[in-house]
Amino acid sequence: MQGPLIDTLARQGVSRRTFLKYCATLASMMALPPAAGLAMAEAMAAARRPSVIWLPFQECTGCTESFTRSHSPTLEGMIFDMISLDYQETLMAAAGHQAEAARHTAMRDNAGKYLLVIDGSIPLDQDGAYSCIGGRSNLDILKEAAEGAAAIIAMGTCASYGGIPKANPNPTGAVSVSDIIKDKPIVNIPGCPPIPVVMTGVLAHYLTFGSLPELDAKGRPKAFYGETIHDRCYRRPFYDQGKFAKTFDDEGARRGWCLFELGCKGPVTYNACATVKWNGGTSWPVESGHGCLGCSEPDFWDAGGFYKALSLPADPLKFAAAAAVVGTGAGVAIGFANRSKKGGAKSAHETTTLDDLEA
Amino acid sequence: MKLDVIPIHVANQPPGEPGLSGNAPPLLREVVEQVRRLIESGEPSAIDLSALPLTPADLDWLQEKLGAGEIAVTLQASGESTLNETACPGVWWVTHRNEQGAVNSQFIEVAFVPELVKAHPQDVALGLETLEFMIADRQGDAD
Amino acid sequence: MNELQFLTWVRGTGLNIAVAIFLLGVTWRLFEIYSLGRKKDLSMPRHASGASGFHTVFRRSLAPPGMLKRSPVSYIGGYVFHIGLAVVVFGFAPHILLISNLTGLSWPGLPSQFIDLAAVVTMAAMLVMLFDRISKPVKRFLSTFEDWFTWALTFLPVLTGWMAVQHLLLPYTTMLALHILSVEILLIVLPFTKLFHAFTLFGSRWYNGRVNAHKGVPV
């Protein structure tokens, strides 16, 4: 089904004005100038939908769930109308050899032009035997699919940074997409799961401007990952006033004070939850009373515990007691050495007599 | 169990709601620039209010200053949108809401008619088709 | 290593090492210094009012007559930056949380705007004192590497902490990690440099005061 997006939308009862309105909001969320909303709408309405191949690797399907269950199906689900989704194991009807054949057809017909979406990390240990599809390792499939891709979108923290499979001790030797593929543009959309609108925004940008949006040092779109949760948090004034919830059900927690002391990782987490929110703007983790886990940051799983405040030691101080004992021992030993030196000097001391001086 | 039995009084808006930040008055100057441009070259423009550090009090202040004009457009498109002309013709206050009624984005648009209000030629063509079909249908009935 | 891993390292292994070296150094040096002992003074003690170790501990915190006018920067600057440091270190809520986690002691924190002001004032006082040390020939002559080094080690934690809060130069995560790292370097170096005065200050004052009191001189 190839054709202008606006026709596809019209068939689903999405009017042009609904689409324009959506694009205006999308442009605003991406911090683009207001005129870009109109440009986006025009470009996307007329665009030939790009072929997208979506490969699931070592993942939990939570990222796919996040999109397919997003709150306004006609709009967030628009990503599925904006693209021609040629391979997605969870959503496609085909299975087995037919599914594999569909992927190969899409890759051949759109060589050099398709977008590759990856969710899940790639295990490298045991020659990648930890995760295989159709008897082939994830590494093998990724390399083959990346070959003809125009760009790669790493969906979720696992594909972006290795995520939970990579958590210490990383039993499968999991790595991220960018650890393997070096010669293609890669956008990371981390989060566990990521915010659905980020995906839409990236696709809209790609369709409108023919390029990927501006990325930060960790490969994330700056428009959504430009600021920390803490800086945009509605509870921030309480942090500044020094008002903290000490437990999850004390007076402070009930009054909605800052969750820093309960382990909130908001200060070191770059994501848009505080502004975009979840479930159609209903709420987000901090608003529900739980601190941020930092899920859009690399290795958030091993960052010293979810309920430990950022200013606390990540591990117990193991050497402290031993060091104090050793220090005391050394001090006492040197003290004794000094005393014996003093004693030696004292006993070696000879009294000067009048005779010595006269001699 | 009633909700008020649960001893939670969440303060969504921290006490001492932030007042005027001083960011609103400079926006009026920008609107003046944009209106001047509209008159001279006919070029429309807009200010994205959700992208600026404005407090609710700032927005109220701006809305009060700009006032209400003669036209108020309501658009029902996956949630309600309002495109209201202010007391200054050519300056429109545009608010997009989602189905739950929460504000998605907010703009000050400077244009003779906001883009969203105009009908798109393709849609007009579709309308024409419908009309012609209607007439053809009636003639068919009459014959 | 990315910045979150860096932060986790300084909060974990780094802190572990730094605290261990700090405790080792402090216990070692305290035991060594106080076990040295002093030769018994066999002379008759003289008595003068106000002459005692206890008096000296407090009196030495005040400028001797006339000295405040002769070197105001040293006294006023010194006071400002020591008090400022205390406010920042013991008044900022995340610091208190760390102290209470390590020792069980806890007290209410100060508003972050006030801490921010204290940090700026502290840094200004330290810069003025550094400038004074450079511009006064005598001070410069008396300064050794250790003086410049310890100044920098004291200044860095305040600067990096303030920059982290203000989001200057580097992302918050990296700055926070650098802040903690700078404190760890300070902890490691403290027992082995003149910064050890944080521990020996009152002991040595008391000792000097006692020796002088024996001679009947209130100083």
XYZ file of C-alpha atoms in Angstrom, chain A residues 21-291:
271
model
C -2.816 19.942 14.559
C -0.791 16.881 15.446
C 2.185 18.136 13.439
C 2.008 21.549 15.132
C 2.212 19.853 18.536
C 4.954 17.509 17.364
C 7.031 20.439 16.085
C 6.503 22.221 19.390
C 7.664 19.132 21.325
C 10.753 18.888 19.123
C 11.547 22.544 19.818
C 11.283 23.350 16.101
C 9.985 26.759 14.986
C 6.171 26.940 14.567
C 6.486 27.098 10.770
C 8.094 23.636 10.860
C 4.764 22.133 11.920
C 3.232 23.146 8.617
C 6.297 22.044 6.668
C 6.159 18.680 8.423
C 2.492 18.253 7.651
C 2.992 19.074 3.975
C 6.067 16.891 3.574
C 4.629 13.936 5.439
C 1.240 14.143 3.791
C 2.856 13.823 0.388
C 5.730 11.525 1.337
C 6.106 8.074 -0.050
C 6.241 5.954 3.028
C 9.694 4.535 3.749
C 10.103 0.814 4.166
C 10.894 -0.118 7.752
C 12.341 -3.388 8.948
C 11.955 -3.873 12.664
C 14.202 -6.518 14.210
C 13.725 -7.788 17.759
C 16.816 -9.151 19.467
C 17.471 -9.766 23.161
C 14.398 -7.887 24.405
C 11.134 -8.179 26.334
C 8.796 -6.668 23.697
C 8.083 -3.852 26.157
C 9.207 -1.288 23.596
C 6.726 -2.621 21.026
C 4.041 -2.656 23.721
C 4.806 0.961 24.525
C 3.941 1.937 20.938
C 1.066 -0.340 20.161
C -0.643 0.539 23.435
C 0.023 4.257 23.281
C -2.902 6.319 24.381
C -4.336 7.881 21.239
C -4.254 5.040 18.742
C -5.156 7.214 15.764
C -2.268 9.595 16.391
C 0.623 7.864 18.135
C -0.227 4.834 16.045
C 0.345 7.127 13.114
C 3.929 5.917 13.077
C 2.551 2.734 11.612
C 0.843 4.772 8.884
C 3.873 6.942 8.261
C 5.925 3.903 7.399
C 5.577 0.712 5.459
C 6.326 -1.801 8.181
C 7.640 -4.704 6.167
C 8.913 -6.895 8.984
C 7.913 -6.914 12.647
C 7.733 -10.339 14.231
C 5.278 -9.396 16.946
C 2.820 -7.630 14.666
C 3.125 -9.405 11.327
C 0.758 -12.163 10.290
C 3.392 -14.207 8.492
C 5.545 -16.649 10.443
C 8.456 -18.963 9.923
C 9.999 -19.099 6.462
C 7.361 -16.740 5.057
C 8.381 -14.046 7.546
C 12.050 -14.470 6.704
C 11.196 -14.290 3.021
C 9.259 -11.055 3.584
C 12.322 -9.535 5.238
C 14.598 -10.530 2.412
C 12.191 -9.176 -0.182
C 11.941 -5.834 1.629
C 15.709 -5.644 1.997
C 16.269 -6.399 -1.672
C 13.551 -4.093 -3.048
C 14.531 -1.118 -0.880
C 18.276 -1.654 -0.707
C 20.017 1.462 0.611
C 16.717 3.166 1.432
C 14.991 1.324 4.242
C 15.016 2.277 7.894
C 16.156 -0.395 10.291
C 14.579 -0.383 13.752
C 16.243 -2.550 16.369
C 14.947 -3.347 19.811
C 16.923 -5.493 22.181
C 20.633 -5.952 22.741
C 22.909 -8.279 20.802
C 24.620 -11.127 22.700
C 28.169 -11.910 21.589
C 29.193 -14.711 23.972
C 29.110 -18.328 22.722
C 29.169 -16.993 19.149
C 25.837 -15.283 19.772
C 24.057 -18.552 20.560
C 22.078 -16.871 23.368
C 19.637 -15.323 20.906
C 18.931 -16.721 17.465
C 16.127 -16.282 14.948
C 15.624 -18.982 12.327
C 18.905 -20.569 13.349
C 20.949 -17.420 12.798
C 22.546 -15.322 15.508
C 21.375 -11.758 16.157
C 24.825 -10.471 15.267
C 24.642 -12.146 11.880
C 21.143 -10.833 11.113
C 22.000 -7.308 12.275
C 25.107 -7.083 10.104
C 23.196 -8.319 7.085
C 20.244 -5.962 7.636
C 22.438 -2.945 8.427
C 24.243 -3.353 5.133
C 21.425 -1.886 3.040
C 19.870 0.426 5.650
C 19.704 4.200 5.158
C 19.723 4.711 8.916
C 19.253 2.690 12.072
C 16.947 3.513 14.948
C 17.909 1.802 18.201
C 14.641 1.506 20.123
C 14.886 1.314 23.876
C 17.815 1.135 26.265
C 18.805 -2.441 25.305
C 19.399 -1.601 21.643
C 20.854 1.824 22.521
C 23.222 0.872 25.345
C 22.888 -2.831 26.107
C 20.271 -2.279 28.803
C 19.253 -4.931 31.292
C 20.858 -7.879 29.439
C 24.164 -6.008 29.747
C 23.725 -5.493 33.510
C 26.536 -6.839 35.637
C 27.733 -9.617 35.204
C 26.406 -9.530 31.607
C 26.070 -13.312 31.226
C 25.373 -13.226 27.483
C 28.025 -10.671 26.533
C 25.294 -8.264 25.409
C 26.252 -5.112 23.488
C 24.375 -2.233 21.852
C 23.754 -1.643 18.150
C 26.329 1.156 18.042
C 28.950 -1.216 19.468
C 28.676 -3.279 16.295
C 27.593 -1.000 13.467
C 29.991 1.873 12.883
C 29.313 2.995 9.320
C 25.608 3.948 9.446
C 23.790 6.857 11.072
C 22.260 5.558 14.302
C 19.632 7.269 16.460
C 19.314 6.011 20.002
C 15.854 6.266 21.542
C 16.599 4.931 25.023
C 14.075 4.378 27.775
C 12.634 1.306 29.392
C 10.323 1.632 27.522
C 10.960 4.780 25.469
C 8.345 7.513 25.087
C 6.265 6.720 21.949
C 6.200 10.290 20.625
C 9.995 10.341 20.360
C 9.804 7.653 17.693
C 7.119 9.597 15.842
C 9.192 12.748 16.092
C 12.287 11.079 14.671
C 10.308 9.594 11.779
C 8.552 12.901 11.087
C 11.899 14.650 11.015
C 13.305 12.035 8.657
C 10.320 12.283 6.314
C 10.255 16.091 6.348
C 13.899 17.016 6.174
C 15.352 13.777 4.819
C 17.790 13.653 7.713
C 17.935 12.480 11.298
C 17.379 15.088 14.045
C 20.258 16.649 15.950
C 21.749 14.146 18.397
C 23.573 14.503 21.701
C 26.872 12.829 22.624
C 25.033 9.593 23.411
C 23.247 9.533 20.059
C 19.859 10.689 21.414
C 17.651 13.323 19.751
C 18.439 16.549 21.588
C 14.881 17.784 21.320
C 13.663 15.085 23.704
C 16.797 14.285 25.691
C 18.181 17.809 26.007
C 17.357 18.335 29.651
C 17.368 16.275 32.820
C 14.220 15.005 34.504
C 15.274 16.980 37.591
C 15.467 20.302 35.751
C 11.973 19.989 34.311
C 10.430 18.281 37.347
C 7.418 19.959 38.923
C 8.807 18.879 42.332
C 12.048 20.788 41.739
C 11.083 23.776 43.938
C 10.952 21.421 46.935
C 14.507 20.277 46.227
C 15.616 23.893 46.248
C 13.784 24.498 49.515
C 15.401 21.408 51.056
C 12.055 19.625 51.495
C 12.382 15.880 50.947
C 10.218 12.803 51.368
C 12.121 10.472 53.698
C 9.953 7.397 53.149
C 7.275 6.527 50.627
C 4.418 7.241 53.022
C 5.558 10.047 55.291
C 4.158 13.563 55.450
C 6.664 14.764 52.838
C 5.657 12.048 50.367
C 1.994 12.961 50.842
C 2.725 16.598 50.221
C 4.548 15.730 47.021
C 8.023 16.806 48.151
C 11.231 15.967 46.313
C 12.122 12.255 46.039
C 15.915 12.775 45.893
C 16.526 11.043 49.225
C 14.452 8.049 48.119
C 16.915 7.449 45.299
C 15.462 9.517 42.434
C 17.957 9.566 39.547
C 16.275 12.581 37.941
C 19.355 14.817 38.266
C 21.479 12.541 36.047
C 18.764 11.327 33.663
C 18.113 12.977 30.316
C 14.586 12.280 29.078
C 11.284 14.017 28.363
C 8.995 12.246 30.879
C 8.566 15.407 32.975
C 7.157 17.365 30.033
C 5.627 14.804 27.658
C 4.405 12.513 30.458
C 2.893 9.064 29.895
C -0.449 7.601 28.870
C -1.690 10.616 26.986
C -0.379 13.089 29.527
C -2.027 11.373 32.498
C 0.998 11.089 34.762
C 4.620 9.990 34.948
C 6.736 8.086 37.498
C 7.656 11.020 39.733
C 4.076 12.312 39.703
C 2.928 8.877 40.854
C 5.265 9.184 43.843
C 8.240 7.071 42.786
C 11.670 8.399 41.965
